Amino acid sequence: MSLFVLALGQLVISLDYNIVYVALPDIGAGLGFSDHDLQWVVSAYVVATGGFLLLGGRAADLLGRRRMFVLAALLYAGSSLVGGLSDTSGVLVAVRAVQGIGGSLLFPATLSLINTLYTEGPERNRALAVWGAAGAAGLCFGSLLGGVLVEAFGWPSVFFVNVPVAAALAVAGRLLFPPDGPWDRSRGFDVAGALTATGGVTLLVFLLVRAPAEGWDSPAALTGAALSAGLLTLFAVVERRSREPLVPARLFAHRGLSVAMGVTALFSATFSSVPYFLTLYFQTVHGYSAVATGLAFLVPALVIAAGTQAGGRAVAAFGAHRVLVGGMALGAVGAAALGLGLTSDGSYPRLLPGIVLLGLGQGAVWTGMWIAASAGVAADDQGVASGLASTTLQVGGAVGLAVLVAIAGGVGRNAPGPGLLDGIRTAVFATAGAIALGAVALLALRGSAVTAGPAEVLADGGDPGGAGRSGGNADDTRAPGTTDPRAPAPDPSS
């Protein structure tokens, strides 16, 4: 039951991110948004989530994972209620920012609860696969649910639907998860680090969201870049001098986490950008309705969910490194096939081979990268480790989409038909190339100085010195819990 609640929490996060897309035209018309400002219904959520993830992760470690889970769920419920009742554009943008803060608290709390409630190895891998399937389902089913709700009940329904679910999450989390215990006041909270990191990352995400539209040399972009760089530099100085840093330096020496952060950034920049271009293809090139677009995403949702389950089992058999390389290779082939299937006649069956291969690879990489990010990390650091990995996920997505839109020639919803199709196809082929380069880099990384040593980080979950590992032979290249003929027989009680 606990895993169901944690998976439902991830479903709410991903659903809330995606469900508003198909409602944007109705929101714009209903609240009088200008074309220039309507993007902030999405961007306010992205900026707030990306900026507060590190703070949310450390808060889960220090203040309690259950407390943060319940608080985040209540933030979602309350802000969603206000969002559905909003009658001005400013209120709705503020609501989306509060929802983003809720996501920045809920995501690391959920992930760190999984990583502490379930033993590292096959048990945790299975839990992460279920959690990942819920997230994949939310991202794709959000379009379908949003379309149905908007057509039946109007745009406020995409906010109201969150209220009972988030409230139930708060109650279930309070009842089912182990108590956090009293707050250990001997462990200080790095206020200066929290403020500089949150400010610096928030401005960075803001820059990445706004600069492609306003220009990288605009005064706002240059000012944002300077302030972000200054705050992040100050954050690094503060962390070096702090006795209780927001992000302990030992985490950056953890090779598995460092590589997993790179993978999450690439994943979000590539795999997670494809739905944007598919939405343009369905709605703008071929005129699909909101409901039809949602139905078109049903197959990707099911395939990605299947990929997350297969990825969890594959990690137990072959190790996370092999699964990540294989999943990315499969995804690259799928993206290339999808690009070939994007044609002016709009035949959906022509897209299916690419959708299936891309979705299976996406699901496997999603599960594998979170297994890699958590492996060997001490329980007291699971929250901030989750915050680090999820921050790179947010920043990577903002960078990747901006770059891909630029490569595609700045395509958007108002672009002309033939040019738009060419731009979408170019972006998807560029995605295939980037994923393939990532697979090659990760394959080469295995034998490089970065991962050289007695323990293969992404396979056995160990850290550089082996401290904090939950088991596994030092030379083994498989996931924890996998039988090794060179290892002693496992303890039946473990």
Tab-separated table of N, CA and C in Angstrom, residues 157-220:
chain	number	residue	atom	x	y	z
A	157	SER	N	-11.493	22.567	-14.542
A	157	SER	CA	-11.521	21.169	-14.110
A	157	SER	C	-10.134	20.537	-14.072
A	158	VAL	N	-9.170	21.052	-14.860
A	158	VAL	CA	-7.832	20.453	-14.829
A	158	VAL	C	-7.131	20.782	-13.505
A	159	PHE	N	-7.624	21.788	-12.787
A	159	PHE	CA	-7.097	22.086	-11.454
A	159	PHE	C	-7.920	21.388	-10.369
A	160	PHE	N	-9.221	21.410	-10.501
A	160	PHE	CA	-10.074	20.800	-9.483
A	160	PHE	C	-9.826	19.300	-9.338
A	161	VAL	N	-9.435	18.642	-10.423
A	161	VAL	CA	-9.234	17.193	-10.360
A	161	VAL	C	-8.104	16.823	-9.400
A	162	ASN	N	-7.172	17.747	-9.177
A	162	ASN	CA	-6.050	17.474	-8.274
A	162	ASN	C	-6.443	17.513	-6.799
A	163	VAL	N	-7.503	18.248	-6.473
A	163	VAL	CA	-7.804	18.532	-5.064
A	163	VAL	C	-8.079	17.257	-4.260
A	164	PRO	N	-9.027	16.423	-4.653
A	164	PRO	CA	-9.283	15.227	-3.839
A	164	PRO	C	-8.114	14.248	-3.843
A	165	VAL	N	-7.417	14.142	-4.976
A	165	VAL	CA	-6.290	13.196	-5.049
A	165	VAL	C	-5.166	13.644	-4.128
A	166	ALA	N	-4.805	14.925	-4.170
A	166	ALA	CA	-3.718	15.422	-3.329
A	166	ALA	C	-4.093	15.365	-1.855
A	167	ALA	N	-5.353	15.675	-1.523
A	167	ALA	CA	-5.786	15.586	-0.128
A	167	ALA	C	-5.722	14.142	0.370
A	168	ALA	N	-6.122	13.192	-0.475
A	168	ALA	CA	-6.035	11.777	-0.093
A	168	ALA	C	-4.584	11.357	0.100
A	169	LEU	N	-3.688	11.890	-0.728
A	169	LEU	CA	-2.255	11.589	-0.571
A	169	LEU	C	-1.747	12.053	0.788
A	170	ALA	N	-2.130	13.258	1.182
A	170	ALA	CA	-1.684	13.778	2.476
A	170	ALA	C	-2.146	12.885	3.617
A	171	VAL	N	-3.413	12.463	3.583
A	171	VAL	CA	-3.949	11.591	4.641
A	171	VAL	C	-3.252	10.242	4.622
A	172	ALA	N	-3.108	9.646	3.434
A	172	ALA	CA	-2.485	8.327	3.330
A	172	ALA	C	-1.022	8.370	3.769
A	173	GLY	N	-0.307	9.426	3.373
A	173	GLY	CA	1.085	9.546	3.783
A	173	GLY	C	1.228	9.640	5.286
A	174	ARG	N	0.324	10.387	5.917
A	174	ARG	CA	0.342	10.524	7.375
A	174	ARG	C	0.080	9.191	8.070
A	175	LEU	N	-0.801	8.378	7.495
A	175	LEU	CA	-1.192	7.122	8.138
A	175	LEU	C	-0.237	5.967	7.838
A	176	LEU	N	0.340	5.938	6.639
A	176	LEU	CA	1.055	4.744	6.198
A	176	LEU	C	2.565	4.806	6.399
A	177	PHE	N	3.164	5.988	6.261
A	177	PHE	CA	4.616	6.063	6.308
A	177	PHE	C	5.118	6.102	7.747
A	178	PRO	N	6.307	5.550	8.007
A	178	PRO	CA	6.834	5.560	9.370
A	178	PRO	C	7.042	6.977	9.884
A	179	PRO	N	6.798	7.213	11.182
A	179	PRO	CA	6.993	8.556	11.752
A	179	PRO	C	8.426	9.027	11.569
A	180	ASP	N	8.588	10.330	11.405
A	180	ASP	CA	9.922	10.893	11.208
A	180	ASP	C	10.702	11.008	12.507
A	181	GLY	N	9.986	11.055	13.628
A	181	GLY	CA	10.680	11.278	14.886
A	181	GLY	C	10.925	12.758	15.096
A	182	PRO	N	11.423	13.136	16.265
A	182	PRO	CA	11.658	14.558	16.543
A	182	PRO	C	12.762	15.117	15.655
A	183	TRP	N	12.644	16.390	15.367
A	183	TRP	CA	13.650	17.062	14.555
A	183	TRP	C	14.960	17.139	15.330
A	184	ASP	N	16.023	16.636	14.723
A	184	ASP	CA	17.343	16.675	15.344
A	184	ASP	C	17.916	18.081	15.198
A	185	ARG	N	17.776	18.893	16.255
A	185	ARG	CA	18.206	20.291	16.175
A	185	ARG	C	19.717	20.455	16.242
A	186	SER	N	20.425	19.354	16.483
A	186	SER	CA	21.889	19.437	16.455
A	186	SER	C	22.402	19.554	15.017
A	187	ARG	N	21.560	19.177	14.064
A	187	ARG	CA	21.945	19.281	12.659
A	187	ARG	C	21.423	20.609	12.121
A	188	GLY	N	22.320	21.496	11.787
A	188	GLY	CA	21.933	22.814	11.332
A	188	GLY	C	21.410	22.801	9.906
A	189	PHE	N	20.643	23.831	9.578
A	189	PHE	CA	20.130	23.999	8.218
A	189	PHE	C	20.895	25.143	7.576
A	190	ASP	N	21.506	24.883	6.452
A	190	ASP	CA	22.352	25.856	5.766
A	190	ASP	C	21.465	26.902	5.074
A	191	VAL	N	21.082	27.926	5.848
A	191	VAL	CA	20.170	28.943	5.320
A	191	VAL	C	20.818	29.709	4.169
A	192	ALA	N	22.078	30.121	4.352
A	192	ALA	CA	22.759	30.875	3.296
A	192	ALA	C	22.893	30.040	2.031
A	193	GLY	N	23.247	28.773	2.187
A	193	GLY	CA	23.342	27.884	1.031
A	193	GLY	C	21.999	27.687	0.358
A	194	ALA	N	20.937	27.544	1.171
A	194	ALA	CA	19.605	27.340	0.616
A	194	ALA	C	19.166	28.555	-0.202
A	195	LEU	N	19.413	29.757	0.331
A	195	LEU	CA	18.985	30.978	-0.362
A	195	LEU	C	19.766	31.191	-1.658
A	196	THR	N	21.086	31.013	-1.609
A	196	THR	CA	21.889	31.242	-2.814
A	196	THR	C	21.631	30.171	-3.868
A	197	ALA	N	21.489	28.911	-3.456
A	197	ALA	CA	21.223	27.842	-4.418
A	197	ALA	C	19.851	28.008	-5.056
A	198	THR	N	18.840	28.284	-4.226
A	198	THR	CA	17.485	28.437	-4.749
A	198	THR	C	17.407	29.635	-5.691
A	199	GLY	N	17.993	30.755	-5.277
A	199	GLY	CA	17.984	31.932	-6.136
A	199	GLY	C	18.744	31.712	-7.432
A	200	GLY	N	19.926	31.103	-7.339
A	200	GLY	CA	20.745	30.890	-8.528
A	200	GLY	C	20.104	29.932	-9.511
A	201	VAL	N	19.579	28.812	-9.024
A	201	VAL	CA	18.962	27.830	-9.924
A	201	VAL	C	17.650	28.369	-10.496
A	202	THR	N	16.865	29.078	-9.666
A	202	THR	CA	15.614	29.660	-10.155
A	202	THR	C	15.884	30.638	-11.294
A	203	LEU	N	16.872	31.504	-11.128
A	203	LEU	CA	17.210	32.455	-12.182
A	203	LEU	C	17.747	31.745	-13.419
A	204	LEU	N	18.490	30.652	-13.213
A	204	LEU	CA	19.006	29.899	-14.354
A	204	LEU	C	17.864	29.289	-15.162
A	205	VAL	N	16.913	28.664	-14.481
A	205	VAL	CA	15.771	28.075	-15.192
A	205	VAL	C	14.943	29.172	-15.854
A	206	PHE	N	14.754	30.290	-15.150
A	206	PHE	CA	14.029	31.425	-15.726
A	206	PHE	C	14.707	31.889	-17.012
A	207	LEU	N	16.036	31.990	-16.980
A	207	LEU	CA	16.797	32.408	-18.156
A	207	LEU	C	16.574	31.443	-19.312
A	208	LEU	N	16.646	30.136	-19.017
A	208	LEU	CA	16.511	29.142	-20.074
A	208	LEU	C	15.104	29.111	-20.659
A	209	VAL	N	14.128	29.489	-19.859
A	209	VAL	CA	12.748	29.520	-20.346
A	209	VAL	C	12.489	30.769	-21.192
A	210	ARG	N	13.024	31.912	-20.760
A	210	ARG	CA	12.684	33.183	-21.398
A	210	ARG	C	13.604	33.574	-22.555
A	211	ALA	N	14.889	33.250	-22.432
A	211	ALA	CA	15.854	33.754	-23.408
A	211	ALA	C	15.572	33.322	-24.846
A	212	PRO	N	15.136	32.070	-25.100
A	212	PRO	CA	14.876	31.713	-26.501
A	212	PRO	C	13.840	32.612	-27.169
A	213	ALA	N	12.859	33.111	-26.406
A	213	ALA	CA	11.824	33.967	-26.981
A	213	ALA	C	12.280	35.420	-27.073
A	214	GLU	N	12.991	35.910	-26.056
A	214	GLU	CA	13.364	37.324	-26.014
A	214	GLU	C	14.731	37.600	-26.624
A	215	GLY	N	15.538	36.537	-26.796
A	215	GLY	CA	16.884	36.723	-27.322
A	215	GLY	C	17.919	36.623	-26.220
A	216	TRP	N	19.011	35.932	-26.515
A	216	TRP	CA	20.041	35.717	-25.499
A	216	TRP	C	20.825	36.983	-25.184
A	217	ASP	N	20.736	37.972	-26.061
A	217	ASP	CA	21.457	39.221	-25.818
A	217	ASP	C	20.529	40.326	-25.308
A	218	SER	N	19.303	39.981	-24.943
A	218	SER	CA	18.376	40.973	-24.402
A	218	SER	C	18.814	41.380	-22.993
A	219	PRO	N	18.447	42.574	-22.548
A	219	PRO	CA	18.831	43.015	-21.199
A	219	PRO	C	18.368	42.053	-20.108
A	220	ALA	N	17.153	41.513	-20.250
A	220	ALA	CA	16.642	40.595	-19.227
A	220	ALA	C	17.479	39.323	-19.165
